[in-house]
Amino acid sequence: MTPSVENLRVELGERAYDILIGPNLIAKTGEHILPLMRRKQAVIVTDEIVAKPLLKPLQQSLDAAGVDHRTIVLPPGEGTKDLAHFGRLVDDILACNIERGTMLVALGGGVVGDIAGFAAATLLRGIDFVQIPTTLLAQVDSSVGGKTAINTAAGKNLLGAFYQPRLVLADTGAMATLPRRELLAGYAEIVKYGLIADAEFFDWLDAEGGKVCDLDPAALNRAVLTSCRMKAEIVAGDERETGDSRALLNFGHTFGHALEAETGFGDALLHGEAVALGMVLAFDFAVRLRIASGQDATRARRHIARMGLPTELGAIGLAGKADRLLAHMGKDKKVRDGRITLILPRHIGEAYVMRDAKSEDLRAFLAEAA
Ligand SMILES: NC(=O)c1ccc[n+]([C@@H]2O[C@H](COP(=O)([O-])OP(=O)(O)OC[C@H]3O[C@@H](n4cnc5c(N)ncnc54)[C@H](O)[C@@H]3O)[C@@H](O)[C@H]2O)c1
Ligand SMILES: [Zn+2]
């Protein structure tokens, strides 16, 4: 049975917006954005890979709604999120004779969403924008929460803004063409939500995760909806990441960031793969500190491994690199006063912010981790 479209409201006062989740939404973009438009003009930003299967249906739906539109196609990949591409992108958008009421439509994964979102945040001091996330990671994570950014020579996501879209259309059918490896990387963020805040959701994933990754429409809808709902709730309570609640979303990310840094932030280890292994490491470290039980850690690891995500440092050539990993963790922005802040699990379904992890403890742990 085809699941119906779910509507999730992100409660952010005057910046509140809806996330629609369901199959076949891209073909209905025109009718969904028309009521939000101050001007019947849109600029679509996408990448070359996404454009092939998904640009036409989007353009046709804008045509059907009588919306004037132009399209800018970026090269795919993280390399596009830099200042040079950003400079060209804003010039190209300005060349479309935009006004504040022009709708910028970001069609793509987190790369397109982040760079187009930052362009929307800054062009004319802010123009309207809609996110149409086309990767699982973008649907459950990057398109929700209003963070937009590009990379600089000094590091990832260092130039950006909090800027909320007017609407998110998470078309679960759009992922039919997404490579399985990218899909699994996004799935890691879904598992994260279960592990940090919802034991029942984790139980369901443990049973039905295979269906989610095989793109079973009902299972996929439920996984995306539950994840977005959780992120939306956390974001609504902590829009600019000043409290602890939004920090919980970094579960697995401090370890993961070190793994990504050591493997060069590239195809060797995708972000979601690093997060998957990072979550396993966080569980094992919590067990070592007697904060979590070995039983829960084993359950989490087994699920992640069974889904085909990495769970061992050795498998990615990083066993025995404790000092290098620790150095990366020390550079992470979640460090205050020399102590490392980690998100650690108490058990499956509950995590907390630990502000004073000792680097000696971490070094000893990483040195032994296989
Ligand atoms: N703003 C946030 O809160 C936030 C959160 C997490 C990650 N991010 C950012 O998101 C980016 C990663 O996002 P991503 O994993 O979506 O990467 P991505 O945008 O690079 O997409 C991954 C690959 O899949 C391709 N692709 C996208 N949709 C497809 C589809 N439907 N069919 C076939 N191919 C498709 C893309 O062309 C690309 O090659 C990073 O830059 C990261 O910093 C931002
Ligand atoms: Zn992440």
Coordinates of C-alpha atoms and ligand atoms in Angstrom, one line a residue:
M1 CA 0.0 0.0 0.0
T2 CA 1.3 3.4 -0.9
P3 CA 1.7 5.5 2.3
S4 CA 0.0 8.8 2.5
V5 CA 1.8 12.1 2.8
E6 CA 2.7 13.0 6.4
N7 CA 2.9 16.7 7.5
L8 CA 5.2 17.6 10.3
R9 CA 5.2 21.2 11.7
V10 CA 8.5 22.6 12.9
E11 CA 7.4 25.0 15.7
L12 CA 9.6 28.0 15.4
G13 CA 7.3 30.9 16.0
E14 CA 7.2 33.2 13.0
R15 CA 9.8 30.9 11.3
A16 CA 7.6 27.8 11.7
Y17 CA 7.3 25.6 8.6
D18 CA 6.1 22.3 7.4
I19 CA 8.0 19.2 6.4
L20 CA 6.0 17.0 4.0
I21 CA 7.1 13.4 3.9
G22 CA 5.9 10.9 1.3
P23 CA 6.3 9.4 -2.1
N24 CA 5.9 11.4 -5.3
L25 CA 6.1 14.9 -3.8
I26 CA 8.5 16.3 -6.3
A27 CA 5.9 16.1 -9.0
K28 CA 3.6 18.2 -6.9
T29 CA 6.1 20.8 -5.9
G30 CA 4.3 23.6 -7.7
E31 CA 1.0 23.1 -5.9
H32 CA 2.8 22.9 -2.5
I33 CA 4.9 26.0 -2.9
L34 CA 2.5 28.2 -4.7
P35 CA 0.6 29.3 -1.6
L36 CA 3.9 30.3 0.0
M37 CA 5.2 32.4 -2.9
R38 CA 5.2 36.1 -2.8
R39 CA 6.3 36.2 -6.4
K40 CA 5.7 33.5 -9.0
Q41 CA 9.4 33.1 -9.6
A42 CA 11.8 30.3 -8.6
V43 CA 15.4 29.5 -9.0
I44 CA 16.3 25.8 -8.7
V45 CA 19.7 24.8 -7.5
T46 CA 20.7 21.2 -8.0
D47 CA 23.7 19.0 -8.9
E48 CA 24.5 17.1 -12.1
I49 CA 23.7 13.6 -10.7
V50 CA 20.4 14.6 -9.1
A51 CA 19.3 16.6 -12.1
K52 CA 19.2 13.5 -14.3
P53 CA 16.2 11.7 -12.7
L54 CA 14.6 14.5 -10.7
L55 CA 14.9 17.9 -12.4
K56 CA 12.3 17.4 -15.1
P57 CA 9.5 16.4 -12.8
L58 CA 10.2 19.4 -10.7
Q59 CA 10.3 21.8 -13.6
Q60 CA 7.1 20.3 -15.0
S61 CA 5.3 20.8 -11.8
L62 CA 6.4 24.4 -11.6
D63 CA 5.3 24.9 -15.2
A64 CA 1.9 23.4 -14.4
A65 CA 1.6 25.9 -11.5
G66 CA 2.5 28.8 -13.7
V67 CA 5.7 29.5 -11.8
D68 CA 8.5 31.1 -13.8
H69 CA 11.8 29.2 -13.1
R70 CA 15.5 29.0 -13.9
T71 CA 17.9 26.2 -13.0
I72 CA 21.5 26.2 -11.9
V73 CA 23.3 22.9 -12.0
L74 CA 26.3 22.5 -9.8
P75 CA 29.0 19.8 -10.0
P76 CA 28.3 17.0 -7.5
G77 CA 30.3 16.3 -4.3
E78 CA 31.6 18.0 -1.2
G79 CA 34.2 20.0 -3.2
T80 CA 31.3 22.1 -4.5
K81 CA 30.7 23.5 -1.0
D82 CA 33.5 26.0 -1.2
L83 CA 33.9 29.8 -1.5
A84 CA 34.7 29.7 -5.2
H85 CA 31.5 27.7 -6.1
F86 CA 29.5 29.9 -3.7
G87 CA 30.7 33.0 -5.4
R88 CA 29.7 31.7 -8.8
L89 CA 26.4 30.4 -7.5
V90 CA 25.3 33.8 -6.0
D91 CA 26.4 35.6 -9.2
D92 CA 24.4 33.1 -11.2
I93 CA 21.3 33.5 -9.0
L94 CA 21.5 37.3 -9.1
A95 CA 21.7 37.1 -12.9
C96 CA 18.2 35.6 -12.7
N97 CA 16.9 39.1 -11.7
I98 CA 15.7 37.8 -8.3
E99 CA 13.8 39.8 -5.7
R100 CA 13.3 39.0 -2.0
G101 CA 10.1 37.2 -2.9
T102 CA 11.9 34.8 -5.3
M103 CA 11.8 31.2 -4.1
L104 CA 15.1 29.4 -4.1
V105 CA 14.5 25.7 -4.5
A106 CA 17.3 23.4 -3.3
L107 CA 17.0 20.0 -5.0
G108 CA 19.7 17.5 -3.9
G109 CA 21.6 16.1 -0.9
G110 CA 23.2 17.9 1.9
V111 CA 25.8 19.6 -0.3
V112 CA 23.2 21.3 -2.4
G113 CA 21.0 22.1 0.6
D114 CA 23.8 23.6 2.6
I115 CA 25.3 25.8 -0.2
A116 CA 21.9 26.9 -1.6
G117 CA 20.6 27.5 1.9
F118 CA 23.5 29.7 2.7
A119 CA 23.0 31.6 -0.6
A120 CA 19.3 32.0 0.4
A121 CA 20.3 33.3 3.8
T122 CA 22.6 35.9 2.4
L123 CA 21.3 37.0 -1.0
L124 CA 19.5 40.3 -0.6
R125 CA 19.8 39.7 3.2
G126 CA 17.6 36.6 2.9
I127 CA 15.3 35.2 0.2
D128 CA 12.7 32.5 0.6
F129 CA 13.8 29.0 0.1
V130 CA 12.5 25.4 -0.1
Q131 CA 14.4 22.3 0.6
I132 CA 13.8 19.2 -1.5
P133 CA 16.3 16.7 0.0
T134 CA 17.1 13.7 -2.2
T135 CA 19.5 11.7 0.0
L136 CA 18.4 9.8 3.1
L137 CA 20.9 11.9 5.1
A138 CA 19.5 15.1 3.8
Q139 CA 15.9 13.9 4.5
V140 CA 16.5 12.9 8.1
D141 CA 19.2 15.4 9.1
S142 CA 20.6 18.2 7.0
S143 CA 17.3 19.6 5.6
V144 CA 15.8 19.9 9.1
G145 CA 17.1 22.4 11.6
G146 CA 18.1 25.4 9.5
K147 CA 21.8 25.1 9.5
T148 CA 23.4 26.2 6.3
A149 CA 27.1 26.4 5.5
I150 CA 30.0 26.1 3.2
N151 CA 33.6 24.9 3.9
T152 CA 36.7 27.1 4.1
A153 CA 40.4 26.3 3.9
A154 CA 40.4 26.1 7.7
G155 CA 37.7 23.4 7.9
K156 CA 34.2 22.2 7.2
N157 CA 31.0 24.2 7.6
L158 CA 32.9 27.2 9.1
L159 CA 31.0 29.9 7.1
G160 CA 27.3 29.7 7.5
A161 CA 24.1 30.8 9.0
F162 CA 21.0 29.6 10.8
Y163 CA 18.3 30.1 8.2
Q164 CA 15.0 28.2 8.1
P165 CA 13.4 27.1 4.9
R166 CA 9.7 28.0 4.1
L167 CA 9.0 24.3 3.4
V168 CA 10.7 20.9 3.2
L169 CA 9.5 18.3 0.7
A170 CA 11.0 15.0 1.6
D171 CA 10.0 12.8 -1.4
T172 CA 10.8 9.3 -0.2
G173 CA 10.5 8.1 -3.8
A174 CA 13.4 10.3 -4.9
M175 CA 15.9 7.8 -3.4
A176 CA 15.2 5.1 -5.9
T177 CA 18.4 6.1 -7.7
L178 CA 20.5 6.8 -4.6
P179 CA 23.5 4.4 -4.4
R180 CA 23.1 1.9 -1.6
R181 CA 26.3 3.1 0.1
E182 CA 24.9 6.6 0.4
L183 CA 21.6 5.2 1.6
L184 CA 23.3 3.3 4.4
A185 CA 25.3 6.3 5.4
G186 CA 22.0 8.2 5.9
Y187 CA 20.6 5.2 7.7
A188 CA 23.3 5.6 10.4
E189 CA 21.8 9.0 11.3
I190 CA 18.4 7.3 11.7
V191 CA 19.8 4.7 14.1
K192 CA 21.3 7.6 16.0
Y193 CA 17.8 9.0 16.8
G194 CA 16.8 5.6 18.2
L195 CA 20.0 5.3 20.3
I196 CA 19.9 8.8 21.8
A197 CA 16.2 9.2 22.5
D198 CA 13.8 6.4 21.5
A199 CA 14.4 2.8 22.5
E200 CA 11.1 1.6 20.9
F201 CA 12.2 3.2 17.6
F202 CA 15.5 1.3 17.9
D203 CA 13.7 -1.9 18.5
W204 CA 11.6 -1.3 15.4
L205 CA 14.7 -0.5 13.4
D206 CA 16.4 -3.6 14.7
A207 CA 13.5 -5.6 13.2
E208 CA 12.6 -3.6 10.1
G209 CA 15.8 -1.7 9.2
G210 CA 16.3 -4.0 6.3
K211 CA 13.0 -2.9 4.8
V212 CA 13.9 0.7 5.3
C213 CA 17.2 0.3 3.3
D214 CA 15.4 -1.8 0.7
L215 CA 13.2 1.3 0.2
D216 CA 9.9 -0.4 1.3
P217 CA 7.6 2.7 1.0
A218 CA 5.8 2.3 4.4
A219 CA 9.0 1.5 6.3
L220 CA 10.9 4.3 4.7
N221 CA 8.1 6.8 5.4
R222 CA 8.0 5.8 9.1
A223 CA 11.8 5.9 9.5
V224 CA 12.0 9.4 7.9
L225 CA 9.0 10.7 9.7
T226 CA 10.2 9.5 13.2
S227 CA 13.6 10.9 12.6
C228 CA 12.4 14.3 11.3
R229 CA 10.0 14.5 14.2
M230 CA 12.7 13.9 16.7
K231 CA 15.1 16.4 15.1
A232 CA 12.3 19.0 14.7
E233 CA 11.4 18.7 18.4
I234 CA 15.0 19.1 19.5
V235 CA 15.6 22.0 17.1
A236 CA 12.4 23.7 18.2
G237 CA 13.7 23.7 21.8
D238 CA 17.2 24.8 21.0
E239 CA 17.2 26.6 17.6
R240 CA 20.7 27.9 17.8
E241 CA 22.4 25.1 19.7
T242 CA 23.0 26.9 22.9
G243 CA 21.6 24.2 25.2
D244 CA 22.4 20.6 25.7
S245 CA 19.4 19.1 23.8
R246 CA 20.7 19.9 20.3
A247 CA 24.1 18.7 21.3
L248 CA 22.7 15.2 21.7
L249 CA 22.4 15.1 17.9
N250 CA 26.2 15.0 17.9
F251 CA 26.1 11.4 19.3
G252 CA 28.8 9.4 17.5
H253 CA 30.1 12.6 15.8
T254 CA 33.1 13.5 17.9
F255 CA 34.6 10.0 17.3
G256 CA 33.2 10.1 13.8
H257 CA 34.8 13.5 13.0
A258 CA 38.2 12.1 14.1
L259 CA 37.7 9.1 11.8
E260 CA 36.7 11.4 8.9
A261 CA 39.6 13.7 9.5
E262 CA 42.1 10.8 9.6
T263 CA 40.7 9.4 6.3
G264 CA 40.6 12.7 4.6
F265 CA 36.9 13.6 4.6
G266 CA 36.3 11.8 1.3
D267 CA 35.0 8.6 -0.3
A268 CA 37.2 6.4 1.8
L269 CA 34.8 6.9 4.7
L270 CA 31.4 8.7 4.2
H271 CA 30.1 10.9 7.0
G272 CA 27.4 8.4 8.0
E273 CA 29.8 5.5 8.0
A274 CA 32.0 7.5 10.4
V275 CA 29.0 8.2 12.6
A276 CA 28.1 4.5 12.6
L277 CA 31.5 3.5 13.9
G278 CA 31.6 6.6 16.1
M279 CA 28.4 5.5 17.8
V280 CA 29.9 2.0 18.4
L281 CA 33.0 3.6 19.9
A282 CA 30.9 5.9 22.1
F283 CA 29.0 2.9 23.4
D284 CA 32.2 0.9 24.1
F285 CA 33.7 3.9 25.9
A286 CA 30.6 4.3 28.0
V287 CA 30.8 0.6 28.9
R288 CA 34.5 1.1 29.9
L289 CA 33.4 4.0 32.2
R290 CA 30.6 1.8 33.6
I291 CA 28.0 4.3 32.3
A292 CA 26.4 1.9 29.8
S293 CA 25.9 -1.9 29.9
G294 CA 27.9 -4.3 27.7
Q295 CA 24.6 -5.8 26.6
D296 CA 23.3 -2.6 25.1
A297 CA 26.6 -1.9 23.5
T298 CA 26.5 -5.3 21.9
R299 CA 22.9 -4.8 20.6
A300 CA 23.8 -1.5 19.1
R301 CA 27.0 -2.9 17.4
R302 CA 25.2 -6.0 16.1
H303 CA 22.5 -3.9 14.5
I304 CA 24.9 -1.5 12.9
A305 CA 27.1 -4.3 11.6
R306 CA 24.1 -6.3 10.3
M307 CA 23.0 -3.3 8.2
G308 CA 26.4 -3.3 6.5
L309 CA 27.9 -0.3 8.3
P310 CA 31.4 -0.3 9.8
T311 CA 31.8 -1.2 13.4
E312 CA 35.6 -1.8 13.8
L313 CA 38.6 0.6 13.5
G314 CA 40.6 -2.3 12.0
A315 CA 38.1 -2.6 9.1
I316 CA 39.0 1.0 8.0
G317 CA 42.7 0.8 8.8
L318 CA 42.6 2.9 11.9
A319 CA 43.3 0.4 14.7
G320 CA 46.4 1.4 16.7
K321 CA 46.1 5.1 15.7
A322 CA 45.0 6.4 19.2
D323 CA 47.3 9.4 19.2
R324 CA 46.3 10.6 15.8
L325 CA 42.6 10.1 16.5
L326 CA 42.8 11.9 19.8
A327 CA 44.6 14.8 18.2
H328 CA 41.6 15.2 15.8
M329 CA 39.2 14.9 18.7
G330 CA 41.1 17.7 20.5
K331 CA 40.6 19.9 17.5
D332 CA 36.9 19.3 17.4
K333 CA 34.8 22.3 18.3
K334 CA 33.2 20.4 21.1
V335 CA 36.3 20.9 23.3
R336 CA 36.1 23.3 26.3
D337 CA 39.0 24.0 28.7
G338 CA 41.1 21.1 27.4
R339 CA 38.5 18.5 28.3
I340 CA 36.7 16.7 25.6
T341 CA 32.9 16.9 25.5
L342 CA 31.3 13.7 24.3
I343 CA 27.8 12.5 23.9
L344 CA 27.6 9.2 25.7
P345 CA 24.8 6.7 26.0
R346 CA 23.4 5.6 29.3
H347 CA 21.4 2.9 27.6
I348 CA 19.7 2.4 24.3
G349 CA 17.2 5.3 24.0
E350 CA 19.0 7.7 26.3
A351 CA 22.2 9.8 26.0
Y352 CA 23.7 12.7 27.8
V353 CA 26.4 15.3 27.4
M354 CA 29.6 14.5 29.2
R355 CA 31.7 17.6 29.4
D356 CA 34.9 16.3 31.1
A357 CA 36.1 13.1 29.3
K358 CA 39.7 12.7 30.2
S359 CA 42.1 12.5 27.3
E360 CA 44.1 9.8 29.1
D361 CA 41.0 7.6 29.3
L362 CA 40.3 8.2 25.7
R363 CA 43.8 7.4 24.6
A364 CA 43.9 4.1 26.6
F365 CA 40.5 3.2 25.1
L366 CA 41.4 4.0 21.5
A367 CA 44.7 2.2 21.9
E368 CA 42.9 -1.0 22.8
A369 CA 40.0 -0.6 20.4
A370 CA 40.3 -3.1 17.5
Ligands
LIG1 N1 23.0 21.5 7.6 C1 23.0 20.5 8.4 O1 22.5 20.5 9.5 C2 23.8 19.3 8.0 C3 23.7 18.1 8.7 C4 24.4 17.0 8.3 C5 25.2 17.0 7.1 N2 25.3 18.2 6.4 C6 26.1 18.3 5.2 O2 25.5 17.5 4.2 C7 26.5 17.1 3.3 C8 26.4 15.7 3.0 O3 25.1 15.4 2.5 P1 24.8 14.2 1.6 O4 25.3 12.9 2.3 O5 23.4 14.2 1.2 O6 25.8 14.3 0.4 P2 25.7 14.9 -1.1 O7 24.8 16.0 -1.3 O8 27.0 15.0 -1.6 O9 25.0 13.6 -1.9 C9 25.7 12.4 -2.0 C10 25.8 11.9 -3.4 O10 24.5 11.4 -3.8 C11 24.1 12.0 -5.0 N3 22.6 12.1 -5.0 C12 21.9 12.9 -4.2 N4 20.6 12.5 -4.4 C13 20.5 11.5 -5.2 C14 19.5 10.7 -5.7 N5 18.2 10.9 -5.4 N6 19.8 9.7 -6.6 C15 21.1 9.5 -7.0 N7 22.1 10.2 -6.5 C16 21.9 11.2 -5.6 C17 24.8 13.4 -5.0 O11 24.9 13.9 -6.3 C18 26.1 13.0 -4.4 O12 27.0 12.5 -5.4 C19 27.8 17.5 3.9 O13 28.4 18.6 3.3 C20 27.5 17.8 5.4 O14 28.3 18.8 5.9 C21 24.6 19.3 6.9
ZN2 ZN 25.9 13.7 11.0

